[in-house]
mmCIF file of C-alpha atoms in Angstrom:
data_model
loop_
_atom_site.group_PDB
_atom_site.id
_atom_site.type_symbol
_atom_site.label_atom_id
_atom_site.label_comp_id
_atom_site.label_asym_id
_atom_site.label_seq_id
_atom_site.Cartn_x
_atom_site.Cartn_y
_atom_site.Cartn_z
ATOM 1 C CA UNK A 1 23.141 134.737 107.256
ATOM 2 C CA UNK A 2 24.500 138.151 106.877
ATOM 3 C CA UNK A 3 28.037 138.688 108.599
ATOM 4 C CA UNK A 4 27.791 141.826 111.585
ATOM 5 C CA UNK A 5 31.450 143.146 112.271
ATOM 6 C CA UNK A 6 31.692 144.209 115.593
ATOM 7 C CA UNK A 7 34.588 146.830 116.456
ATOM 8 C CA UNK A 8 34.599 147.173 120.256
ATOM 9 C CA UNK A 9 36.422 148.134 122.913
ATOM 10 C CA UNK A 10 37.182 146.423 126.301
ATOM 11 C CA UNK A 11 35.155 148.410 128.655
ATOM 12 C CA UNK A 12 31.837 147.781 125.964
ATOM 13 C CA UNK A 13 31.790 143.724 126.489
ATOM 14 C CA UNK A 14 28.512 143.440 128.214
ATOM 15 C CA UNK A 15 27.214 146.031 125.204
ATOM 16 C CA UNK A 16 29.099 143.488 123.031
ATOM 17 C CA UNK A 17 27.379 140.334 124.469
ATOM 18 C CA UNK A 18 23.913 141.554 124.163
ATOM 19 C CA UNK A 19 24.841 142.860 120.291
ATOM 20 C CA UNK A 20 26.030 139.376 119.944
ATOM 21 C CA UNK A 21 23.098 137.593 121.035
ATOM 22 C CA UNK A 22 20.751 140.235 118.869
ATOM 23 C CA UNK A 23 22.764 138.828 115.948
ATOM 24 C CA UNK A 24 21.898 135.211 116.924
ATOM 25 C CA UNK A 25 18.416 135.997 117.348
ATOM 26 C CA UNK A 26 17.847 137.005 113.691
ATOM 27 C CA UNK A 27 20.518 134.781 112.042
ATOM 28 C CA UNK A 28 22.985 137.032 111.899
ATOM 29 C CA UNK A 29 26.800 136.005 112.514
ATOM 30 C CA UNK A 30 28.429 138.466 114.979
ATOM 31 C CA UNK A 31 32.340 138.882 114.098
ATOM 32 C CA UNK A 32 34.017 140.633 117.043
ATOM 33 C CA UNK A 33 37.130 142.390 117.330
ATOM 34 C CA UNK A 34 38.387 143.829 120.255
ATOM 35 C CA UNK A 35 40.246 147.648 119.969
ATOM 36 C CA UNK A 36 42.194 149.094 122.608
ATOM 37 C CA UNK A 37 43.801 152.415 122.042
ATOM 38 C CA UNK A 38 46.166 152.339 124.955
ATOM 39 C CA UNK A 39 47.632 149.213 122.759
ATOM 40 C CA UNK A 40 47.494 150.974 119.536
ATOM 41 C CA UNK A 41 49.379 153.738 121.270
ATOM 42 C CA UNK A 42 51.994 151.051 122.006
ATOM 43 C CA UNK A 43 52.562 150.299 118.233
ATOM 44 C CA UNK A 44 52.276 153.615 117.247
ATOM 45 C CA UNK A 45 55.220 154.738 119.667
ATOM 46 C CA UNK A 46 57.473 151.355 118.274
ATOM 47 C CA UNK A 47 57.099 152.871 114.699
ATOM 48 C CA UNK A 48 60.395 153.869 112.993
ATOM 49 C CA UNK A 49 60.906 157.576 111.768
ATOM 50 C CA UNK A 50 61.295 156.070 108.089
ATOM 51 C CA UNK A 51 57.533 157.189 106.865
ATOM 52 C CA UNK A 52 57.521 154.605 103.816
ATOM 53 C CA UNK A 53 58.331 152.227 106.749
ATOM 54 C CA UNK A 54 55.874 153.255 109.215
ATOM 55 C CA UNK A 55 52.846 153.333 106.865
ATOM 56 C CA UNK A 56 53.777 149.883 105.355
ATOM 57 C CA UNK A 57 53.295 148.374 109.197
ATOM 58 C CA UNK A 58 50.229 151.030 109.754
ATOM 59 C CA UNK A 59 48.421 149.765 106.577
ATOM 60 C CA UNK A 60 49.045 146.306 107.459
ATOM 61 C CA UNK A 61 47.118 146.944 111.061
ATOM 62 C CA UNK A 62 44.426 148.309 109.314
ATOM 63 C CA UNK A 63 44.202 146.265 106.609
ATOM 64 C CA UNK A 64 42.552 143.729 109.600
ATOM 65 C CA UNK A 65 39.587 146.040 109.420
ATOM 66 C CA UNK A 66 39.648 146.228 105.641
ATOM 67 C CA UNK A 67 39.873 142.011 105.514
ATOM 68 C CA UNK A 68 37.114 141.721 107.957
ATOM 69 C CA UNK A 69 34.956 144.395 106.308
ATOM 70 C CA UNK A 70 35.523 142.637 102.949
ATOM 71 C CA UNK A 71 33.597 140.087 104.244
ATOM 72 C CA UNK A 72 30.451 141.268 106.266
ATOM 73 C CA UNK A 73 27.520 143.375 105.528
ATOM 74 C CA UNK A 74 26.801 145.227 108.456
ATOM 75 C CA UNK A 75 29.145 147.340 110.949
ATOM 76 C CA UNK A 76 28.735 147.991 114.574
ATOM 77 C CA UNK A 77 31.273 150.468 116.030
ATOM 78 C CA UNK A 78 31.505 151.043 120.310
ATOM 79 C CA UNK A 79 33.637 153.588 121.004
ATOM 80 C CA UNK A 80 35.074 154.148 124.599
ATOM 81 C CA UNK A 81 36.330 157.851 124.844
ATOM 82 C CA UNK A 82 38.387 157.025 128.002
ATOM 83 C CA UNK A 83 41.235 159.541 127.071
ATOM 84 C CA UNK A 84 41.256 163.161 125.185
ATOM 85 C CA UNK A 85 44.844 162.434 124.185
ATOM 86 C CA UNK A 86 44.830 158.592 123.349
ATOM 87 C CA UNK A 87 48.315 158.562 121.606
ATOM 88 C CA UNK A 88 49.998 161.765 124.026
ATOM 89 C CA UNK A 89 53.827 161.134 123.370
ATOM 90 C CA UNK A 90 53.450 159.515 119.486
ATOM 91 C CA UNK A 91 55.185 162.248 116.983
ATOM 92 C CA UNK A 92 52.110 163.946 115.263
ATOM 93 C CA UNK A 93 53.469 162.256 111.620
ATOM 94 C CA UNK A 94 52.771 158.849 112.737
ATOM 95 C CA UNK A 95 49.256 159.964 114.111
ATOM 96 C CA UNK A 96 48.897 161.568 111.139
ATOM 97 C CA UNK A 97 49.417 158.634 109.048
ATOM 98 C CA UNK A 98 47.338 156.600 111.224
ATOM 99 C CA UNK A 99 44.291 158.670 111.145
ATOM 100 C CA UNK A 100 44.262 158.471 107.250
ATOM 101 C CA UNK A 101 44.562 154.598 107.444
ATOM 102 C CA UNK A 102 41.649 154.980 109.816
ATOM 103 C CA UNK A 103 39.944 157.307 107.873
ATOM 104 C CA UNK A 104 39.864 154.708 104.666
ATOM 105 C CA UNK A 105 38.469 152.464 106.943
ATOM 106 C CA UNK A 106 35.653 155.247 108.116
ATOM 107 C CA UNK A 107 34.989 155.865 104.699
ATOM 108 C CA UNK A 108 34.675 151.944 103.862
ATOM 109 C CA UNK A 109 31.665 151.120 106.095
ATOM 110 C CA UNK A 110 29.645 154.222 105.877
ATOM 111 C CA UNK A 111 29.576 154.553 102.323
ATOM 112 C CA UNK A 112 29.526 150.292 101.878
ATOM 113 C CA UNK A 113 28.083 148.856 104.567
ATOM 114 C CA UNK A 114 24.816 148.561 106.912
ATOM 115 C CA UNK A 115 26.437 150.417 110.092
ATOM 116 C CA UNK A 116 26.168 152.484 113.611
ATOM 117 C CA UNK A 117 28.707 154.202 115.865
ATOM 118 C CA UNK A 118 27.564 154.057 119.452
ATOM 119 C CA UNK A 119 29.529 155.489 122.637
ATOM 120 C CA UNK A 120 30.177 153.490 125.566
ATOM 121 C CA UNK A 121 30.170 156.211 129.059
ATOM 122 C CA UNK A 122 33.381 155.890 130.580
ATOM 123 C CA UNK A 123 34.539 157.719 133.664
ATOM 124 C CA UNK A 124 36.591 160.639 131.542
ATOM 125 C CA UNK A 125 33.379 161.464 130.788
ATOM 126 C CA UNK A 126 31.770 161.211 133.519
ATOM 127 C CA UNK A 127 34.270 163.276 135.096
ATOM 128 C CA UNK A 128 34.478 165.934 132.479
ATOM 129 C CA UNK A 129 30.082 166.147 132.938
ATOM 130 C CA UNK A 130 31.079 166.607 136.936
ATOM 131 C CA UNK A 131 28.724 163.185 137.548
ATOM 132 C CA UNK A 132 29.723 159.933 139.493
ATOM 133 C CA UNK A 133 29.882 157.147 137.096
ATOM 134 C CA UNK A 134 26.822 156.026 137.949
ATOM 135 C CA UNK A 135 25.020 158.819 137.117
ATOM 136 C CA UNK A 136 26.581 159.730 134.155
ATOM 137 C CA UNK A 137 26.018 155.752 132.779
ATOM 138 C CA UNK A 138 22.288 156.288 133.691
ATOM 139 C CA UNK A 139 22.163 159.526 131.999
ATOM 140 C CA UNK A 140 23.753 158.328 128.615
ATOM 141 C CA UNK A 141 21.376 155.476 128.387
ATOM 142 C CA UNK A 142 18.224 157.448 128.901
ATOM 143 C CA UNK A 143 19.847 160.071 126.300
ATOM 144 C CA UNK A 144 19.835 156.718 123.629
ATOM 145 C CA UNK A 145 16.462 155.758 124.503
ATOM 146 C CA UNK A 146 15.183 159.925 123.525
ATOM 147 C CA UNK A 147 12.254 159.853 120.323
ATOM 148 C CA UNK A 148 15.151 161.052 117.477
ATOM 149 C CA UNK A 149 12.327 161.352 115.147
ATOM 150 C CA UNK A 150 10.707 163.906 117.512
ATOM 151 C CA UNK A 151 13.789 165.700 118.358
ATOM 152 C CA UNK A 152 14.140 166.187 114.580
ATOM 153 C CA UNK A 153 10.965 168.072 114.310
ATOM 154 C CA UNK A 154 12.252 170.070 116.831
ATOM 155 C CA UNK A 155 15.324 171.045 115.429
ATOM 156 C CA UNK A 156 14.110 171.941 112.366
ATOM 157 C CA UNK A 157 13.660 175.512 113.099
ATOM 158 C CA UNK A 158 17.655 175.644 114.278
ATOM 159 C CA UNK A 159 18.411 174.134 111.552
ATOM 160 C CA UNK A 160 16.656 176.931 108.743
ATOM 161 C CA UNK A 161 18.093 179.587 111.278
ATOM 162 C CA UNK A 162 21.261 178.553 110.718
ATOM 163 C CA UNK A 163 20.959 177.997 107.475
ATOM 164 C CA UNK A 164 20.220 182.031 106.807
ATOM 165 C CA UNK A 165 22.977 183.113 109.096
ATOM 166 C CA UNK A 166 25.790 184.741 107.852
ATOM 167 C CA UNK A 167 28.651 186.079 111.230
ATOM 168 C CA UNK A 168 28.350 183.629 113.878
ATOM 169 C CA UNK A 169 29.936 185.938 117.287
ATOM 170 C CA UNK A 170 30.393 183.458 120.389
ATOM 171 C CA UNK A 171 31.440 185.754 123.903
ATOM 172 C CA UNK A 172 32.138 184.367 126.592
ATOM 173 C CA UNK A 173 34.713 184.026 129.656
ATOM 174 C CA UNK A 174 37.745 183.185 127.975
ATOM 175 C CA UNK A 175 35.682 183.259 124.561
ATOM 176 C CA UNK A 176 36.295 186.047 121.497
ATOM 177 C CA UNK A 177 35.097 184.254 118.485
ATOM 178 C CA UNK A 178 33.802 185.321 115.098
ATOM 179 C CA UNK A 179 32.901 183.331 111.884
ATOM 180 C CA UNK A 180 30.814 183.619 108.537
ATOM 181 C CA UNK A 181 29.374 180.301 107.484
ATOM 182 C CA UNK A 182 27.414 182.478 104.713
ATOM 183 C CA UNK A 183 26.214 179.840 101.804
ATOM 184 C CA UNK A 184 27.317 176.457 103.740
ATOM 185 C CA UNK A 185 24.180 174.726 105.060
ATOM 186 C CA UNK A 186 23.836 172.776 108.264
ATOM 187 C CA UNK A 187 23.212 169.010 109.009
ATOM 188 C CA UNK A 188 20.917 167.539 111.708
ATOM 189 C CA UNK A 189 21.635 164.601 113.570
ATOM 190 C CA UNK A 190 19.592 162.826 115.123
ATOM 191 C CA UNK A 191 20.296 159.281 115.603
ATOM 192 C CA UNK A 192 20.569 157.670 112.131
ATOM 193 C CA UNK A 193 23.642 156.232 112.641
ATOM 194 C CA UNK A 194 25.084 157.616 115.619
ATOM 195 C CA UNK A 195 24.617 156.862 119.599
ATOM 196 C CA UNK A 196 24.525 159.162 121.636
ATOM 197 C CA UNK A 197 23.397 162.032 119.268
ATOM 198 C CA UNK A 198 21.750 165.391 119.342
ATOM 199 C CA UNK A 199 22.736 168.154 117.438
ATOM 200 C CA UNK A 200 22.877 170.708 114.307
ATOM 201 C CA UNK A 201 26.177 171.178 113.019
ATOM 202 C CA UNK A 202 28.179 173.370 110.220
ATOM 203 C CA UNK A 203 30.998 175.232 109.959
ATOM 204 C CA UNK A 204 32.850 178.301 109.414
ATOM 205 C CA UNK A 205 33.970 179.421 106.126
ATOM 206 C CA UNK A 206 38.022 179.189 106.008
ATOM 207 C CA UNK A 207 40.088 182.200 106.560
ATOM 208 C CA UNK A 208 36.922 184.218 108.382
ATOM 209 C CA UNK A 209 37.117 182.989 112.159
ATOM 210 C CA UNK A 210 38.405 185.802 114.200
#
Protein backbone atom coordinates (compact mmCIF):
# COMPACT_ATOMS: atom_id res chain seq x y z
CA UNK A 1 0.00 0.00 0.00
CA UNK A 2 2.86 2.31 0.32
CA UNK A 3 3.17 4.93 -2.65
CA UNK A 4 6.99 4.48 -4.66
CA UNK A 5 7.73 7.82 -6.64
CA UNK A 6 9.59 7.08 -9.51
CA UNK A 7 11.75 10.05 -11.09
CA UNK A 8 13.10 8.72 -14.40
CA UNK A 9 14.38 9.59 -17.38
CA UNK A 10 13.54 8.50 -21.00
CA UNK A 11 16.43 6.39 -21.87
CA UNK A 12 15.74 4.30 -18.16
CA UNK A 13 12.06 2.91 -19.28
CA UNK A 14 12.87 -0.71 -19.43
CA UNK A 15 14.75 0.02 -15.77
CA UNK A 16 11.41 1.78 -15.09
CA UNK A 17 9.14 -1.18 -16.15
CA UNK A 18 10.86 -3.77 -14.17
CA UNK A 19 10.87 -1.12 -10.92
CA UNK A 20 7.27 -0.93 -11.71
CA UNK A 21 6.43 -4.43 -11.71
CA UNK A 22 8.78 -4.93 -8.33
CA UNK A 23 6.28 -2.45 -6.85
CA UNK A 24 3.29 -4.61 -7.94
CA UNK A 25 4.81 -7.62 -6.68
CA UNK A 26 4.88 -6.45 -3.02
CA UNK A 27 1.83 -4.11 -3.09
CA UNK A 28 3.45 -1.24 -3.66
CA UNK A 29 1.93 1.60 -6.03
CA UNK A 30 4.61 2.80 -8.51
CA UNK A 31 4.03 6.70 -9.35
CA UNK A 32 6.17 7.56 -12.40
CA UNK A 33 7.32 10.69 -13.71
CA UNK A 34 9.23 11.11 -16.60
CA UNK A 35 12.41 13.94 -16.51
CA UNK A 36 14.12 15.07 -19.45
CA UNK A 37 16.80 17.64 -19.09
CA UNK A 38 17.07 18.60 -22.71
CA UNK A 39 13.25 19.84 -21.93
CA UNK A 40 14.07 21.43 -18.72
CA UNK A 41 16.79 23.22 -20.61
CA UNK A 42 13.96 24.49 -22.84
CA UNK A 43 12.12 26.20 -19.87
CA UNK A 44 15.04 27.26 -18.32
CA UNK A 45 16.20 29.26 -21.55
CA UNK A 46 12.21 30.81 -21.86
CA UNK A 47 12.74 32.26 -18.28
CA UNK A 48 12.60 36.10 -18.03
CA UNK A 49 15.67 38.06 -16.55
CA UNK A 50 13.18 39.37 -13.71
CA UNK A 51 14.62 36.83 -10.81
CA UNK A 52 11.36 37.24 -8.53
CA UNK A 53 9.75 36.17 -11.88
CA UNK A 54 11.85 33.36 -12.83
CA UNK A 55 11.86 31.61 -9.42
CA UNK A 56 8.02 32.02 -9.06
CA UNK A 57 7.72 29.71 -12.51
CA UNK A 58 10.96 27.55 -11.23
CA UNK A 59 9.25 26.80 -7.85
CA UNK A 60 6.10 26.04 -9.47
CA UNK A 61 8.04 23.16 -11.72
CA UNK A 62 9.36 21.83 -8.78
CA UNK A 63 6.74 22.08 -6.63
CA UNK A 64 5.47 18.77 -8.99
CA UNK A 65 8.16 16.89 -7.16
CA UNK A 66 7.30 18.42 -3.80
CA UNK A 67 3.25 17.47 -4.49
CA UNK A 68 4.15 14.03 -5.51
CA UNK A 69 6.64 13.51 -2.67
CA UNK A 70 3.96 14.78 -0.23
CA UNK A 71 2.27 11.87 -0.97
CA UNK A 72 4.52 8.67 -1.20
CA UNK A 73 6.86 6.96 1.08
CA UNK A 74 9.54 5.75 -0.90
CA UNK A 75 11.77 7.47 -3.77
CA UNK A 76 13.44 5.93 -6.69
CA UNK A 77 15.69 8.32 -8.67
CA UNK A 78 17.35 7.07 -12.46
CA UNK A 79 19.54 9.41 -13.57
CA UNK A 80 20.77 9.48 -17.29
CA UNK A 81 24.10 11.54 -17.43
CA UNK A 82 23.78 11.93 -21.26
CA UNK A 83 25.37 15.50 -21.24
CA UNK A 84 28.27 17.26 -18.98
CA UNK A 85 26.64 20.59 -19.77
CA UNK A 86 22.79 19.81 -19.67
CA UNK A 87 21.64 23.53 -19.64
CA UNK A 88 25.00 25.01 -21.97
CA UNK A 89 23.50 28.45 -23.16
CA UNK A 90 20.99 29.13 -19.83
CA UNK A 91 22.57 32.38 -17.91
CA UNK A 92 24.29 30.80 -14.76
CA UNK A 93 21.45 32.89 -12.41
CA UNK A 94 18.67 30.89 -13.67
CA UNK A 95 20.76 27.59 -13.17
CA UNK A 96 21.53 28.85 -10.12
CA UNK A 97 18.10 29.26 -8.98
CA UNK A 98 17.16 26.03 -10.35
CA UNK A 99 19.67 23.96 -8.61
CA UNK A 100 18.43 25.35 -5.18
CA UNK A 101 14.77 24.45 -6.13
CA UNK A 102 16.32 21.09 -6.91
CA UNK A 103 18.31 20.98 -4.06
CA UNK A 104 15.01 21.39 -1.62
CA UNK A 105 13.77 18.66 -3.40
CA UNK A 106 17.24 16.52 -2.76
CA UNK A 107 17.03 17.41 0.66
CA UNK A 108 13.16 16.33 0.88
CA UNK A 109 13.55 12.60 0.07
CA UNK A 110 16.80 11.78 1.66
CA UNK A 111 16.16 13.16 4.89
CA UNK A 112 12.03 12.07 4.59
CA UNK A 113 11.67 9.38 2.60
CA UNK A 114 12.64 5.53 1.89
CA UNK A 115 14.95 6.28 -1.32
CA UNK A 116 17.90 5.31 -3.97
CA UNK A 117 19.66 7.18 -6.78
CA UNK A 118 20.71 4.78 -9.49
CA UNK A 119 22.55 5.71 -12.92
CA UNK A 120 21.33 4.61 -16.13
CA UNK A 121 24.85 4.05 -18.76
CA UNK A 122 24.35 6.22 -21.56
CA UNK A 123 26.69 6.59 -24.48
CA UNK A 124 28.49 10.03 -23.01
CA UNK A 125 29.67 7.72 -20.81
CA UNK A 126 30.47 5.20 -22.57
CA UNK A 127 32.38 7.39 -24.71
CA UNK A 128 34.14 9.32 -22.04
CA UNK A 129 35.29 5.33 -20.50
CA UNK A 130 36.62 4.83 -24.40
CA UNK A 131 34.00 1.55 -24.49
CA UNK A 132 31.27 0.77 -27.19
CA UNK A 133 27.96 1.03 -25.60
CA UNK A 134 27.70 -2.31 -25.22
CA UNK A 135 30.46 -2.79 -23.23
CA UNK A 136 30.22 -0.04 -21.13
CA UNK A 137 26.20 -1.14 -20.34
CA UNK A 138 27.66 -4.62 -19.44
CA UNK A 139 30.28 -3.17 -17.34
CA UNK A 140 27.93 -0.83 -15.24
CA UNK A 141 25.63 -3.65 -14.48
CA UNK A 142 28.22 -6.06 -13.24
CA UNK A 143 29.69 -2.91 -11.20
CA UNK A 144 25.80 -2.86 -9.39
CA UNK A 145 25.77 -6.43 -8.86
CA UNK A 146 29.68 -6.01 -6.75
CA UNK A 147 29.30 -7.40 -2.65
CA UNK A 148 29.11 -3.43 -1.19
CA UNK A 149 29.30 -4.96 2.15
CA UNK A 150 32.65 -6.55 1.18
CA UNK A 151 34.00 -3.65 -0.60
CA UNK A 152 33.37 -1.77 2.67
CA UNK A 153 35.67 -3.93 4.60
CA UNK A 154 38.00 -3.18 2.15
CA UNK A 155 37.96 0.33 2.22
CA UNK A 156 38.21 0.67 5.61
CA UNK A 157 41.86 1.01 5.75
CA UNK A 158 41.55 4.13 3.00
CA UNK A 159 39.25 5.39 4.83
CA UNK A 160 41.46 5.70 8.55
CA UNK A 161 44.38 6.76 6.12
CA UNK A 162 42.66 9.47 5.07
CA UNK A 163 41.31 10.28 7.98
CA UNK A 164 45.08 11.02 9.57
CA UNK A 165 46.20 12.89 6.53
CA UNK A 166 46.87 16.30 6.68
CA UNK A 167 48.51 17.93 2.67
CA UNK A 168 46.97 15.97 0.05
CA UNK A 169 49.78 16.73 -3.27
CA UNK A 170 48.19 15.26 -6.63
CA UNK A 171 51.11 15.51 -9.81
CA UNK A 172 50.39 14.71 -12.73
CA UNK A 173 50.41 15.73 -16.61
CA UNK A 174 48.60 18.80 -16.58
CA UNK A 175 48.13 18.29 -12.65
CA UNK A 176 49.82 20.78 -9.74
CA UNK A 177 47.54 20.35 -6.85
CA UNK A 178 47.87 20.79 -3.11
CA UNK A 179 45.29 20.65 -0.21
CA UNK A 180 45.05 20.16 3.71
CA UNK A 181 41.91 18.34 4.71
CA UNK A 182 43.58 18.28 8.38
CA UNK A 183 40.53 17.57 11.03
CA UNK A 184 37.65 16.85 8.28
CA UNK A 185 36.97 13.10 8.18
CA UNK A 186 36.06 11.03 5.16
CA UNK A 187 32.82 9.13 4.15
CA UNK A 188 32.59 5.67 2.50
CA UNK A 189 30.19 4.77 0.05
CA UNK A 190 29.32 1.87 -0.73
CA UNK A 191 25.97 1.31 -2.06
CA UNK A 192 23.45 2.40 0.63
CA UNK A 193 21.66 4.51 -1.39
CA UNK A 194 23.50 5.05 -4.42
CA UNK A 195 23.95 2.92 -7.87
CA UNK A 196 26.69 2.72 -9.25
CA UNK A 197 28.97 3.44 -6.19
CA UNK A 198 32.47 2.91 -4.98
CA UNK A 199 34.38 5.28 -3.26
CA UNK A 200 35.92 7.32 -0.12
CA UNK A 201 35.39 10.84 -0.33
CA UNK A 202 36.33 14.29 1.65
CA UNK A 203 37.49 17.40 0.97
CA UNK A 204 39.89 20.11 1.16
CA UNK A 205 39.85 22.66 3.78
CA UNK A 206 38.83 26.21 2.08
CA UNK A 207 41.44 28.67 1.20
CA UNK A 208 44.43 25.77 1.30
CA UNK A 209 44.25 24.16 -2.34
CA UNK A 210 47.22 25.33 -4.23
Amino acid sequence: GEVVYIWASPDSIPLVKLASKECEKVGAIPLVQIHEERLIKHFLASLPDDEKKATELIDTFAGVNHYLLDHSVGFLGIRSKDSDNPYEGVSQEIVKLWQKASGKVFNRFTKEKKWVICDWPTENQAEKAKMTYGDFYNYVLKVSALDYKALRDRAIPLKKLIDKTDIVYIKGKGTDLRFSKKGLNSVIGTAENSYVDGEVYTAPIRNSVE
